[in-house]
Short mmCIF file of C-alpha atoms in Angstrom, two decimals:
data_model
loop_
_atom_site.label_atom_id
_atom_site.label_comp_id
_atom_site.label_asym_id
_atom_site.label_seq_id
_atom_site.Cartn_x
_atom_site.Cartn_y
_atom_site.Cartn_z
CA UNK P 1 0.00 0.00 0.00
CA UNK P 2 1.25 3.71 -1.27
CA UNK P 3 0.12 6.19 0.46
CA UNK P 4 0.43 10.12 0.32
CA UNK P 5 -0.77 12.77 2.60
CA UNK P 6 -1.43 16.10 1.52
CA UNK P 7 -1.93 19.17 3.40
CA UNK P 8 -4.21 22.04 1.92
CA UNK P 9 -3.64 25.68 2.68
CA UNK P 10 -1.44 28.83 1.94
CA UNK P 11 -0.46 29.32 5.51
CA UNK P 12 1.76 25.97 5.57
CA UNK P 13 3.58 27.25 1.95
CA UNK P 14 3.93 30.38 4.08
CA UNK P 15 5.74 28.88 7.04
CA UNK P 16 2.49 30.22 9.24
CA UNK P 17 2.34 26.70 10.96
CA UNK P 18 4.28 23.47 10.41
CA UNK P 19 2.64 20.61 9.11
CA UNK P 20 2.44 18.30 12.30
CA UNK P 21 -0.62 16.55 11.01
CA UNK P 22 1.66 14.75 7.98
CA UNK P 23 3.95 14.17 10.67
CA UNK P 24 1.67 12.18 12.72
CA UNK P 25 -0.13 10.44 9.98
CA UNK P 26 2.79 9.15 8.57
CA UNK P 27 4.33 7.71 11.87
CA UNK P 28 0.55 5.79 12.75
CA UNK P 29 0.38 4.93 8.95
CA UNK P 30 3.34 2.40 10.09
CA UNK P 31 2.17 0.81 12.33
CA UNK P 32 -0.36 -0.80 10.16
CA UNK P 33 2.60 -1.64 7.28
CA UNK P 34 1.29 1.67 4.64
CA UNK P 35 4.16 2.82 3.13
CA UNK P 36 4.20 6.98 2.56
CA UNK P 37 5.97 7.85 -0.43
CA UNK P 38 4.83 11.32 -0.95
CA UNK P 39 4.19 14.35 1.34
CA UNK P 40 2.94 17.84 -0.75
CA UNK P 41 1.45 21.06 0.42
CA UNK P 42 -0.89 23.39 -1.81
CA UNK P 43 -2.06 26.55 -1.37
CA UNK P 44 -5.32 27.92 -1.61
CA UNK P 45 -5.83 27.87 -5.30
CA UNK P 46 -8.86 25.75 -6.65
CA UNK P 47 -6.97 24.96 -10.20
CA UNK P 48 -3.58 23.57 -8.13
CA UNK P 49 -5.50 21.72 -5.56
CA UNK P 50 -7.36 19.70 -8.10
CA UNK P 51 -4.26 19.29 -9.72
CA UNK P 52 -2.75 18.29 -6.67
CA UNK P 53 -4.88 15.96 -6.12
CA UNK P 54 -5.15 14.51 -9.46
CA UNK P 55 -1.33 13.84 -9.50
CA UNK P 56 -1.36 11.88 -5.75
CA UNK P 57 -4.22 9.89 -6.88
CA UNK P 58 -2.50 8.60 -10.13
CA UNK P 59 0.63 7.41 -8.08
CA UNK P 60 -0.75 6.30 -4.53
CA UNK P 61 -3.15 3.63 -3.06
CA UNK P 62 -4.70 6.00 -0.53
CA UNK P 63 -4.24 9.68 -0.43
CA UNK P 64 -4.90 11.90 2.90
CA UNK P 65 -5.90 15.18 2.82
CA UNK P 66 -5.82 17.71 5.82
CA UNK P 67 -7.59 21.21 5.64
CA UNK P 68 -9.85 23.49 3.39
CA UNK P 69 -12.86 21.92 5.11
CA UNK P 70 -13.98 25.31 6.69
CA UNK P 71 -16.82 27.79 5.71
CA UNK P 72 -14.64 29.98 3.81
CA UNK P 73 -14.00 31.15 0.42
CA UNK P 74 -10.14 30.11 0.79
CA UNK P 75 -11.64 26.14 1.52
CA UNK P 76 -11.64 24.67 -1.22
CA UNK P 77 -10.87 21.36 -0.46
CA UNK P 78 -14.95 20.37 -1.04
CA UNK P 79 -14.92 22.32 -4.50
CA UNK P 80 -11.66 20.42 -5.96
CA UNK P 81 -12.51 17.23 -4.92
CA UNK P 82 -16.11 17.56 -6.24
CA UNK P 83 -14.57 18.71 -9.73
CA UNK P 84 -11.67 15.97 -9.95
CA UNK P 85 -14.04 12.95 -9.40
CA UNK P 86 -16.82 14.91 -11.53
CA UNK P 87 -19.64 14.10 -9.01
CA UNK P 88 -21.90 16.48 -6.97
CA UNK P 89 -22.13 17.57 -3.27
CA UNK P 90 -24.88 17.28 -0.61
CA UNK P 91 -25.82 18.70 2.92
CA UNK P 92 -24.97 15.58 5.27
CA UNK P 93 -28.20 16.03 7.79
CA UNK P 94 -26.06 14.74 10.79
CA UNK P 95 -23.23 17.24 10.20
CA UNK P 96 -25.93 19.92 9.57
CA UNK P 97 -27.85 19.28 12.61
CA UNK P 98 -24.28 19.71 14.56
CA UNK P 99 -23.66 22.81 12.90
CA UNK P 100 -27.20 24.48 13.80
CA UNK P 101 -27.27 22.78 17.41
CA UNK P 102 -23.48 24.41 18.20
CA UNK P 103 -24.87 27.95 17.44
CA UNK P 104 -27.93 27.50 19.49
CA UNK P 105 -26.46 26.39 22.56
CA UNK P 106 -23.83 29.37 22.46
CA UNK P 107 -26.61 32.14 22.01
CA UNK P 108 -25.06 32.75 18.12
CA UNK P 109 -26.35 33.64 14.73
CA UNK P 110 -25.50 31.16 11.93
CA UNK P 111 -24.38 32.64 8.64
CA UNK P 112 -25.14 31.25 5.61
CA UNK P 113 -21.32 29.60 4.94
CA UNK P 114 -21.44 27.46 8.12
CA UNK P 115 -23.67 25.60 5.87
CA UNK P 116 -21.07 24.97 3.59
CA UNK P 117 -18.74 22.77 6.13
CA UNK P 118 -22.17 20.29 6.33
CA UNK P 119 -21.16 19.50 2.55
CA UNK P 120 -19.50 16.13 1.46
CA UNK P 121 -19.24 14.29 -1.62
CA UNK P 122 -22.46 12.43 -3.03
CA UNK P 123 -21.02 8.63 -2.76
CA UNK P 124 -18.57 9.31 -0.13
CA UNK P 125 -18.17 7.32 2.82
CA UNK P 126 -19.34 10.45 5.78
CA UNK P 127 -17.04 10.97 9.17
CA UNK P 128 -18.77 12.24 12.05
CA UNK P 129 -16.82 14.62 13.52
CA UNK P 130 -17.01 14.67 17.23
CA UNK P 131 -14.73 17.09 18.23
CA UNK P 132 -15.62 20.29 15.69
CA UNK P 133 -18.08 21.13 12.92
CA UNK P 134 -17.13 20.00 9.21
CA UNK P 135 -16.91 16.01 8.87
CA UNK P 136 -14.63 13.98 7.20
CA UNK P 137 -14.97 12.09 4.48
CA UNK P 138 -13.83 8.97 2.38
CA UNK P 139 -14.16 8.45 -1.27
CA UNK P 140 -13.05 5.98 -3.98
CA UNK P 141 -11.65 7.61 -7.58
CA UNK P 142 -9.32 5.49 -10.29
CA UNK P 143 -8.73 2.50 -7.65
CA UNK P 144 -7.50 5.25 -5.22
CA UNK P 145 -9.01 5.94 -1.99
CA UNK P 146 -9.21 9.71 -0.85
CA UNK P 147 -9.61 10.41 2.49
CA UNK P 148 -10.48 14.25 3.32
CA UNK P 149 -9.96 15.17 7.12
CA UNK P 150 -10.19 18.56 9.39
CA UNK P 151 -7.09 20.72 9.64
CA UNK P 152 -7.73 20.95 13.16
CA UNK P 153 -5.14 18.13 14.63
CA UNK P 154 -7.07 17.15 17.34
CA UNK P 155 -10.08 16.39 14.77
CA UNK P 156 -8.03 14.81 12.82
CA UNK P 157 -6.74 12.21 15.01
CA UNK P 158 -9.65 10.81 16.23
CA UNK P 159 -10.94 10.81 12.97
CA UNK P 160 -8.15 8.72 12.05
CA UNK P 161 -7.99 6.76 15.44
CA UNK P 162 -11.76 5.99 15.68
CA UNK P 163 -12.92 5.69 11.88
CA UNK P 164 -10.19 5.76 9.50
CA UNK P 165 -7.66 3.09 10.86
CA UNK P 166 -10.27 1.19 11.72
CA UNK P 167 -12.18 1.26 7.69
CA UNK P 168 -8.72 0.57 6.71
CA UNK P 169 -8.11 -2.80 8.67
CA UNK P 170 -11.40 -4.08 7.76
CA UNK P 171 -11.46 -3.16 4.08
CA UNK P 172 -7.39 -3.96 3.22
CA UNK P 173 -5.21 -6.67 3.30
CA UNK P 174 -2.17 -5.06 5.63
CA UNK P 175 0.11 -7.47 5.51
CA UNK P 176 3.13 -6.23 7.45
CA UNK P 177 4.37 -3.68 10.07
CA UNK P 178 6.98 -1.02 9.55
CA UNK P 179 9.12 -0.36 12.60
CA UNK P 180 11.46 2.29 12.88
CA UNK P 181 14.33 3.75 15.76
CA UNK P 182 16.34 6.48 15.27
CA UNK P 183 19.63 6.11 17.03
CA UNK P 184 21.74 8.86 17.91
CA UNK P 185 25.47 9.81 18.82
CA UNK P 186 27.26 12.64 19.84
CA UNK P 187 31.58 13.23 19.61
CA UNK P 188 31.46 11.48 16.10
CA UNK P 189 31.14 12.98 12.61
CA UNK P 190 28.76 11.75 10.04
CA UNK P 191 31.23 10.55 7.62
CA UNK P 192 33.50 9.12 10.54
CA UNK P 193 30.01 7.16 11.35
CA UNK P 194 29.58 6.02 7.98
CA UNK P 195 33.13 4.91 7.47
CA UNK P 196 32.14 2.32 10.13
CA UNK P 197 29.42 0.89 9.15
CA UNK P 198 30.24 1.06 5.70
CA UNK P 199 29.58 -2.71 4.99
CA UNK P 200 26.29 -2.80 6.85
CA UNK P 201 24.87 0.59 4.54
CA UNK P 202 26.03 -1.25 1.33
CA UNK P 203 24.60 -4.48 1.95
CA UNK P 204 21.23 -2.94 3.14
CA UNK P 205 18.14 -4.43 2.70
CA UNK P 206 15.31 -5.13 5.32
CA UNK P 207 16.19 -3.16 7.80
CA UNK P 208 17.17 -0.10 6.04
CA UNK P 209 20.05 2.20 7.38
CA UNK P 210 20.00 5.57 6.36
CA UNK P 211 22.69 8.24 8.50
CA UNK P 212 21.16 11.75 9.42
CA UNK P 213 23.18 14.93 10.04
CA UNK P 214 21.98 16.62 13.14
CA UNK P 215 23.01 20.24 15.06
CA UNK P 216 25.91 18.92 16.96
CA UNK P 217 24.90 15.18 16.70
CA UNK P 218 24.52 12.75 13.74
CA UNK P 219 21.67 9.71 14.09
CA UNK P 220 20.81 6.79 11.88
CA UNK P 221 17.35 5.93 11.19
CA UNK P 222 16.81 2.14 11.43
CA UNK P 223 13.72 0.59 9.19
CA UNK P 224 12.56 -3.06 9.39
CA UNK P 225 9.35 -4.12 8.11
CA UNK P 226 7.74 -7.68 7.62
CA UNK P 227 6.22 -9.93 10.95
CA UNK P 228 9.91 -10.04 12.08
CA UNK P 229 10.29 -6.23 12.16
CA UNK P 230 11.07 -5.83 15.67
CA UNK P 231 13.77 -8.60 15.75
CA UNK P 232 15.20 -7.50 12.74
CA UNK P 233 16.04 -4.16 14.23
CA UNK P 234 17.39 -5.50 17.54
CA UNK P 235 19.94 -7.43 16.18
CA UNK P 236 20.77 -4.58 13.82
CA UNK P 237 20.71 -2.29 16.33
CA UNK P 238 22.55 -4.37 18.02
CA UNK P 239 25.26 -5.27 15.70
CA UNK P 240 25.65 -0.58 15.45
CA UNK P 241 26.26 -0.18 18.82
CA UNK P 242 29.12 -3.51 19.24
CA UNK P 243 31.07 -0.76 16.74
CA UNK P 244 29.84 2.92 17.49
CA UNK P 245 28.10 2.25 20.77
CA UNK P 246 30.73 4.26 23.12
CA UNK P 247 28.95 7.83 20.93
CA UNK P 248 25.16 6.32 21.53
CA UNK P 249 23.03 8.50 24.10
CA UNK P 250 19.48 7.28 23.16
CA UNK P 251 16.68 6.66 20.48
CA UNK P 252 14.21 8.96 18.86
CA UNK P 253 13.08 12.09 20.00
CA UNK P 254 15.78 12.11 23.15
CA UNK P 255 18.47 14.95 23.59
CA UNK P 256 21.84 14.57 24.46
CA UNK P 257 20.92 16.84 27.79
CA UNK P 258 17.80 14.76 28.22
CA UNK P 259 20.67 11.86 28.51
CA UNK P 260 22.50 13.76 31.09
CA UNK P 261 19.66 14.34 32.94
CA UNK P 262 18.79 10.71 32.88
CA UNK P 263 22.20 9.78 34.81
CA UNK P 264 22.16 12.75 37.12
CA UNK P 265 18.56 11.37 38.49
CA UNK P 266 19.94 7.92 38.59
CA UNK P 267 23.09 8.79 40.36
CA UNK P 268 21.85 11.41 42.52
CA UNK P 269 24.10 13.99 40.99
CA UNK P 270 23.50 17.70 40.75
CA UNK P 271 25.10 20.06 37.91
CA UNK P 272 26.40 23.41 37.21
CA UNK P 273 27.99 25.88 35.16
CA UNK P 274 30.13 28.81 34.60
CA UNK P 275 30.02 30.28 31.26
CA UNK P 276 31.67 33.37 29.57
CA UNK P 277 31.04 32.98 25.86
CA UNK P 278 28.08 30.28 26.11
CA UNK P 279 26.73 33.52 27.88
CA UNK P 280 24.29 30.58 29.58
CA UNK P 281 23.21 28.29 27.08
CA UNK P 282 24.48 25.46 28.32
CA UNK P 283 22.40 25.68 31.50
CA UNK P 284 19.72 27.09 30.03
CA UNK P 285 19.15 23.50 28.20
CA UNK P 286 19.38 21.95 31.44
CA UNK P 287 16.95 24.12 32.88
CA UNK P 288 14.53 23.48 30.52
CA UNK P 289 14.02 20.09 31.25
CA UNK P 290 11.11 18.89 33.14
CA UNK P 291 12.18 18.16 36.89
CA UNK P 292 15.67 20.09 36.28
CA UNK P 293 15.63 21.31 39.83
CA UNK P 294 16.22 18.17 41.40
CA UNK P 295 19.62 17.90 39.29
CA UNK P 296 20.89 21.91 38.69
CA UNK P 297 21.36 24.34 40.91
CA UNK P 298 22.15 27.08 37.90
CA UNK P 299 24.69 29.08 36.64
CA UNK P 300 27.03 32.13 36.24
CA UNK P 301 27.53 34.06 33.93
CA UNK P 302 30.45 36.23 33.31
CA UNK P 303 31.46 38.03 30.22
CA UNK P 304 34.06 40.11 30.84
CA UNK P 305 37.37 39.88 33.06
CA UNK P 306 36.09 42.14 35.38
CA UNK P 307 32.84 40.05 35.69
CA UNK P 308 34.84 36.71 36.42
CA UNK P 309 36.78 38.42 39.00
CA UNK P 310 33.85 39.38 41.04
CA UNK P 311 31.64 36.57 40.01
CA UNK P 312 33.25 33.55 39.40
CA UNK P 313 36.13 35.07 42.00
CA UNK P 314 38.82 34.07 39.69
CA UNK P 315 42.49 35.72 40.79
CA UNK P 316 43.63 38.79 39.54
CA UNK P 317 47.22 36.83 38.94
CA UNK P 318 45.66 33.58 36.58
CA UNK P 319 43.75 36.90 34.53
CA UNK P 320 46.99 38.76 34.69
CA UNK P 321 49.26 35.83 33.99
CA UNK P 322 47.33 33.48 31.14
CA UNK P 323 44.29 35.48 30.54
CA UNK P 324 40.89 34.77 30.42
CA UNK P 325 41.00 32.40 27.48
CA UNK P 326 43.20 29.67 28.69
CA UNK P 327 43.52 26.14 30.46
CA UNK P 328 44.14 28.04 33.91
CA UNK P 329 41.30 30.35 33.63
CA UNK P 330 38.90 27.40 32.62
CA UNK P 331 40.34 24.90 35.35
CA UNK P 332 39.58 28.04 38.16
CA UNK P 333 35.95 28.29 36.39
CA UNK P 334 34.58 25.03 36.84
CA UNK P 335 36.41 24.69 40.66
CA UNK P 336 34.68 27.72 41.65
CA UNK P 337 31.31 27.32 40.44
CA UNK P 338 31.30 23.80 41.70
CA UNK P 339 31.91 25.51 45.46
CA UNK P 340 29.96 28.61 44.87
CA UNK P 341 27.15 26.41 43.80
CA UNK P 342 27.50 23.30 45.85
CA UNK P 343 27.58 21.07 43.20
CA UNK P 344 28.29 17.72 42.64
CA UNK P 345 29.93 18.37 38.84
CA UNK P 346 30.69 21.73 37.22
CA UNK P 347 31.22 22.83 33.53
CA UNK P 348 33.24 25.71 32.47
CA UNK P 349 33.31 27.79 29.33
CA UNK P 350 35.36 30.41 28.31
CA UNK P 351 36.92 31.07 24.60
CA UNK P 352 36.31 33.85 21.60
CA UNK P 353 33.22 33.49 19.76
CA UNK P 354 34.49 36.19 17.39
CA UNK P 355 34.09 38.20 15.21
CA UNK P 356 37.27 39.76 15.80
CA UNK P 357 40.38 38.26 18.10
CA UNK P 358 40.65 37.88 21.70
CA UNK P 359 43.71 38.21 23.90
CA UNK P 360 45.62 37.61 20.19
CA UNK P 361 43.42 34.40 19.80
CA UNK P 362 41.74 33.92 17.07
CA UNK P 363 37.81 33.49 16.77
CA UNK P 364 36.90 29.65 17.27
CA UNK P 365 39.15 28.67 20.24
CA UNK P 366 37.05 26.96 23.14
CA UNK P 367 38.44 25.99 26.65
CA UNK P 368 35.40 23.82 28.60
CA UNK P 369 36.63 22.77 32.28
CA UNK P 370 35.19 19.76 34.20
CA UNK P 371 35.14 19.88 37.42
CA UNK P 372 33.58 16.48 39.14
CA UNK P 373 33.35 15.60 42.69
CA UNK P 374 36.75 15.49 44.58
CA UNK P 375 38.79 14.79 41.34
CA UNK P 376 41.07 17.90 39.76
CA UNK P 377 39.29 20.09 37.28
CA UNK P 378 39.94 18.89 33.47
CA UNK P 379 39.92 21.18 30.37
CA UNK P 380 39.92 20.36 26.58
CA UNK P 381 40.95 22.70 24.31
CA UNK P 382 38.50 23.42 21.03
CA UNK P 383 38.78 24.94 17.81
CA UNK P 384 35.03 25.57 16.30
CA UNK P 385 34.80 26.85 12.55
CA UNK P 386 31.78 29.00 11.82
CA UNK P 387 29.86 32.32 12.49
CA UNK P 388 29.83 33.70 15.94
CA UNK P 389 26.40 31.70 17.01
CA UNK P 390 27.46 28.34 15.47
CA UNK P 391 30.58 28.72 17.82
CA UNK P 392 28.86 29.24 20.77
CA UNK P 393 26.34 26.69 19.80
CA UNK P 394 29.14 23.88 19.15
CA UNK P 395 30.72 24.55 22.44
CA UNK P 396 27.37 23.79 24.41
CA UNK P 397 26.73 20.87 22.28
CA UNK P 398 30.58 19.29 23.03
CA UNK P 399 30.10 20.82 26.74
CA UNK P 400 27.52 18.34 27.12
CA UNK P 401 29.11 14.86 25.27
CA UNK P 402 31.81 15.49 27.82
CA UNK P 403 29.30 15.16 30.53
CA UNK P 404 28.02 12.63 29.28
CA UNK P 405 30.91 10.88 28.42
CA UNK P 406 31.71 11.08 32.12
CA UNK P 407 28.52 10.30 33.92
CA UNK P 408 28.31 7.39 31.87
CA UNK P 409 31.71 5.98 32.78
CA UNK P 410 32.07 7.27 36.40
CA UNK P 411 31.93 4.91 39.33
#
């Protein structure tokens, strides 16, 4: 089974929203072995939705269309369908009687449009729509089944949970499952990834292995489908992480600070930082987090020499003598926002984001100090390439595989 999923209405071309409900169709589409080859926005033009349509239906099985189901001009959804498949529309009684019942219980006058979302398709297959006004709808054309749904994503999805899904297991022989995990690394490159796992990508078949460049990590998107979907991606997965596993943090949707937080919970461990050029986004990840304040206390920020003299308290003489971009000044960073926070670890950042020099060092150099428990504070010297933010950004992002890297291997 091909399927496509199109979503109808100028304000996705525009950027105005993001087009979750593809998203979401595509991922439950999956789980019931329908393959989506094709995702397509239109705008609100009658002659380039039909055509829209017309082209999805002549090269998928079922096509799914979100939006243009309202009572305005700009729907049109109703109108290009109706001219496509050359057949008629009707008032659906049930919908109608919604419509006219919503706008008597809230004390409202019903214009003449609001009519217009009670239309469907004479033949179609009619979708009560329990959470809003305009129904969705179902209707065969050319051997291709056309499904027309609600914009609105939480009408959609229990469209698609209660009715659709359901039409579609009764009515279609699914014969297999698609399973997918994304698993993803940090502290390794994508082509370094590739490079080893070369001889798994080329001989690639069911599952499916296809490496992902992230912003600061890299991921690989296992596929398996068949009755043995779930086993085939174990021992794939399996097979990844015997090579590359020392870079895995998680699967899916998690973050590499999401990871940390993960081990700081299970070892009881609380976190900090000190940041000059970061200017607090490192912490401000951490912070983010649901239940962050059971593993960071927070964290300073101080710009300018002056600033990590008073704030951070770093000596006049390691200022004087290596500056403020250097292993000493880092190493002092992290040891005295560990104390001055009472934390259990502490990470340090101080460097030149550009865009001119600093000190005589060149934009892109990065110190980031560790300082855990009772062991001496570490630093590890950087060199980022890039604009001003993308330096800053990479140095948050590597700030973070190093804490990781040692939460996952401490004692």
């Amino acid at each position: 089974m091909r399927a496509e999923i199109v979503g109808v209405g100028t304000e996705i071309l525009l950027g105005q929203i993001a087009n979750t409900n593809a998203q979401w169709i595509s991922k439950e589409l999956a789980h019931y072995g329908i393959s989506v080859y094709f995702h397509s926005a239109v705008g609100d033009n009658l002659e380039r939705v039909v055509q829209t349509f017309e082209q999805a239906g002549a090269r998928s099985d079922i096509v799914i269309i979100t939006g243009g189901l309202g009572p305005t001009e700009d729907d049109l959804t109703r109108d290009a369908a109706s001219m496509l498949f050359q057949t008629s529309l009707k008032e659906d009684e049930k919908a109608m009687s919604k419509i006219e019942e919503y706008f008597k219980k809230n004390s409202r006058t019903m214009t003449e449009n609001n009519r217009k979302q009670a239309l469907v398709l004479d033949g179609s297959v009619v979708l009560q729509n329990d959470e809003g006004m305009a129904p969705g709808q179902m209707y065969h054309f050319k051997d291709t089944l056309y499904i027309f749904l609600p914009g609105v994503p939480s009408e959609m999805k229990r469209l698609m949970s209660e009715q659709v899904f359901p039409y579609l297991v009764h009515n279609y022989q699914l014969e297999s499952e698609i399973k997918s995990e994304m698993l993803r690394f940090v502290g390794i490159g994508e082509s370094k990834l590739e490079h080893e796992l070369q001889d798994l990508i080329s001989q690639q078949s069911n599952p499916t292995i296809a490496p992902l460049a992230g912003e600061g990590d890299v991921a690989i998107r296992l596929t398996a489908s068949g009755p043995e979907a779930a086993e085939l991606l174990a021992s794939l997965k399996s097979e990844i992480l015997q090579r590359v596993g020392s870079h895995y943090f998680g699967s899916d949707s998690i973050t590499v600070e999401e990871a940390v937080q993960d081990i700081l919970v299970q070892k009881g461990l609380k976190a900090g930082s000190a940041e000059s050029l970061t200017g607090g986004k490192f912490i401000e990840k951490l912070i983010s987090l649901k239940g962050a304040s059971s593993i960071c206390e927070g964290g300073l920020v101080a710009y300018t020499p002056s600033a990590k003299k008073s704030i951070l308290k770093i000596p006049a003489e390691i200022i004087e003598t290596y500056g403020t971009v250097s292993e000493e000044c880092a190493a002092k960073m992290a040891e005295n926002a560990q104390k001055l926070l009472d934390v259990d670890i502490a990470v340090s950042f101080t460097g030149v984001a550009g865009p001119a020099e600093s000190e005589g060092h060149k934009p892109g150099l990065v110190y980031i100090g560790l300082k855990a428990q009772d062991a001496p504070a570490s630093v590890f010297r950087y060199y980022f390439d890039g604009s001003r933010d993308k330096i800053r950004g990479r140095a948050v992002i590597k700030g973070y595989e190093l804490l990781f890297n040692y939460l996952k291997n401490a004692e």
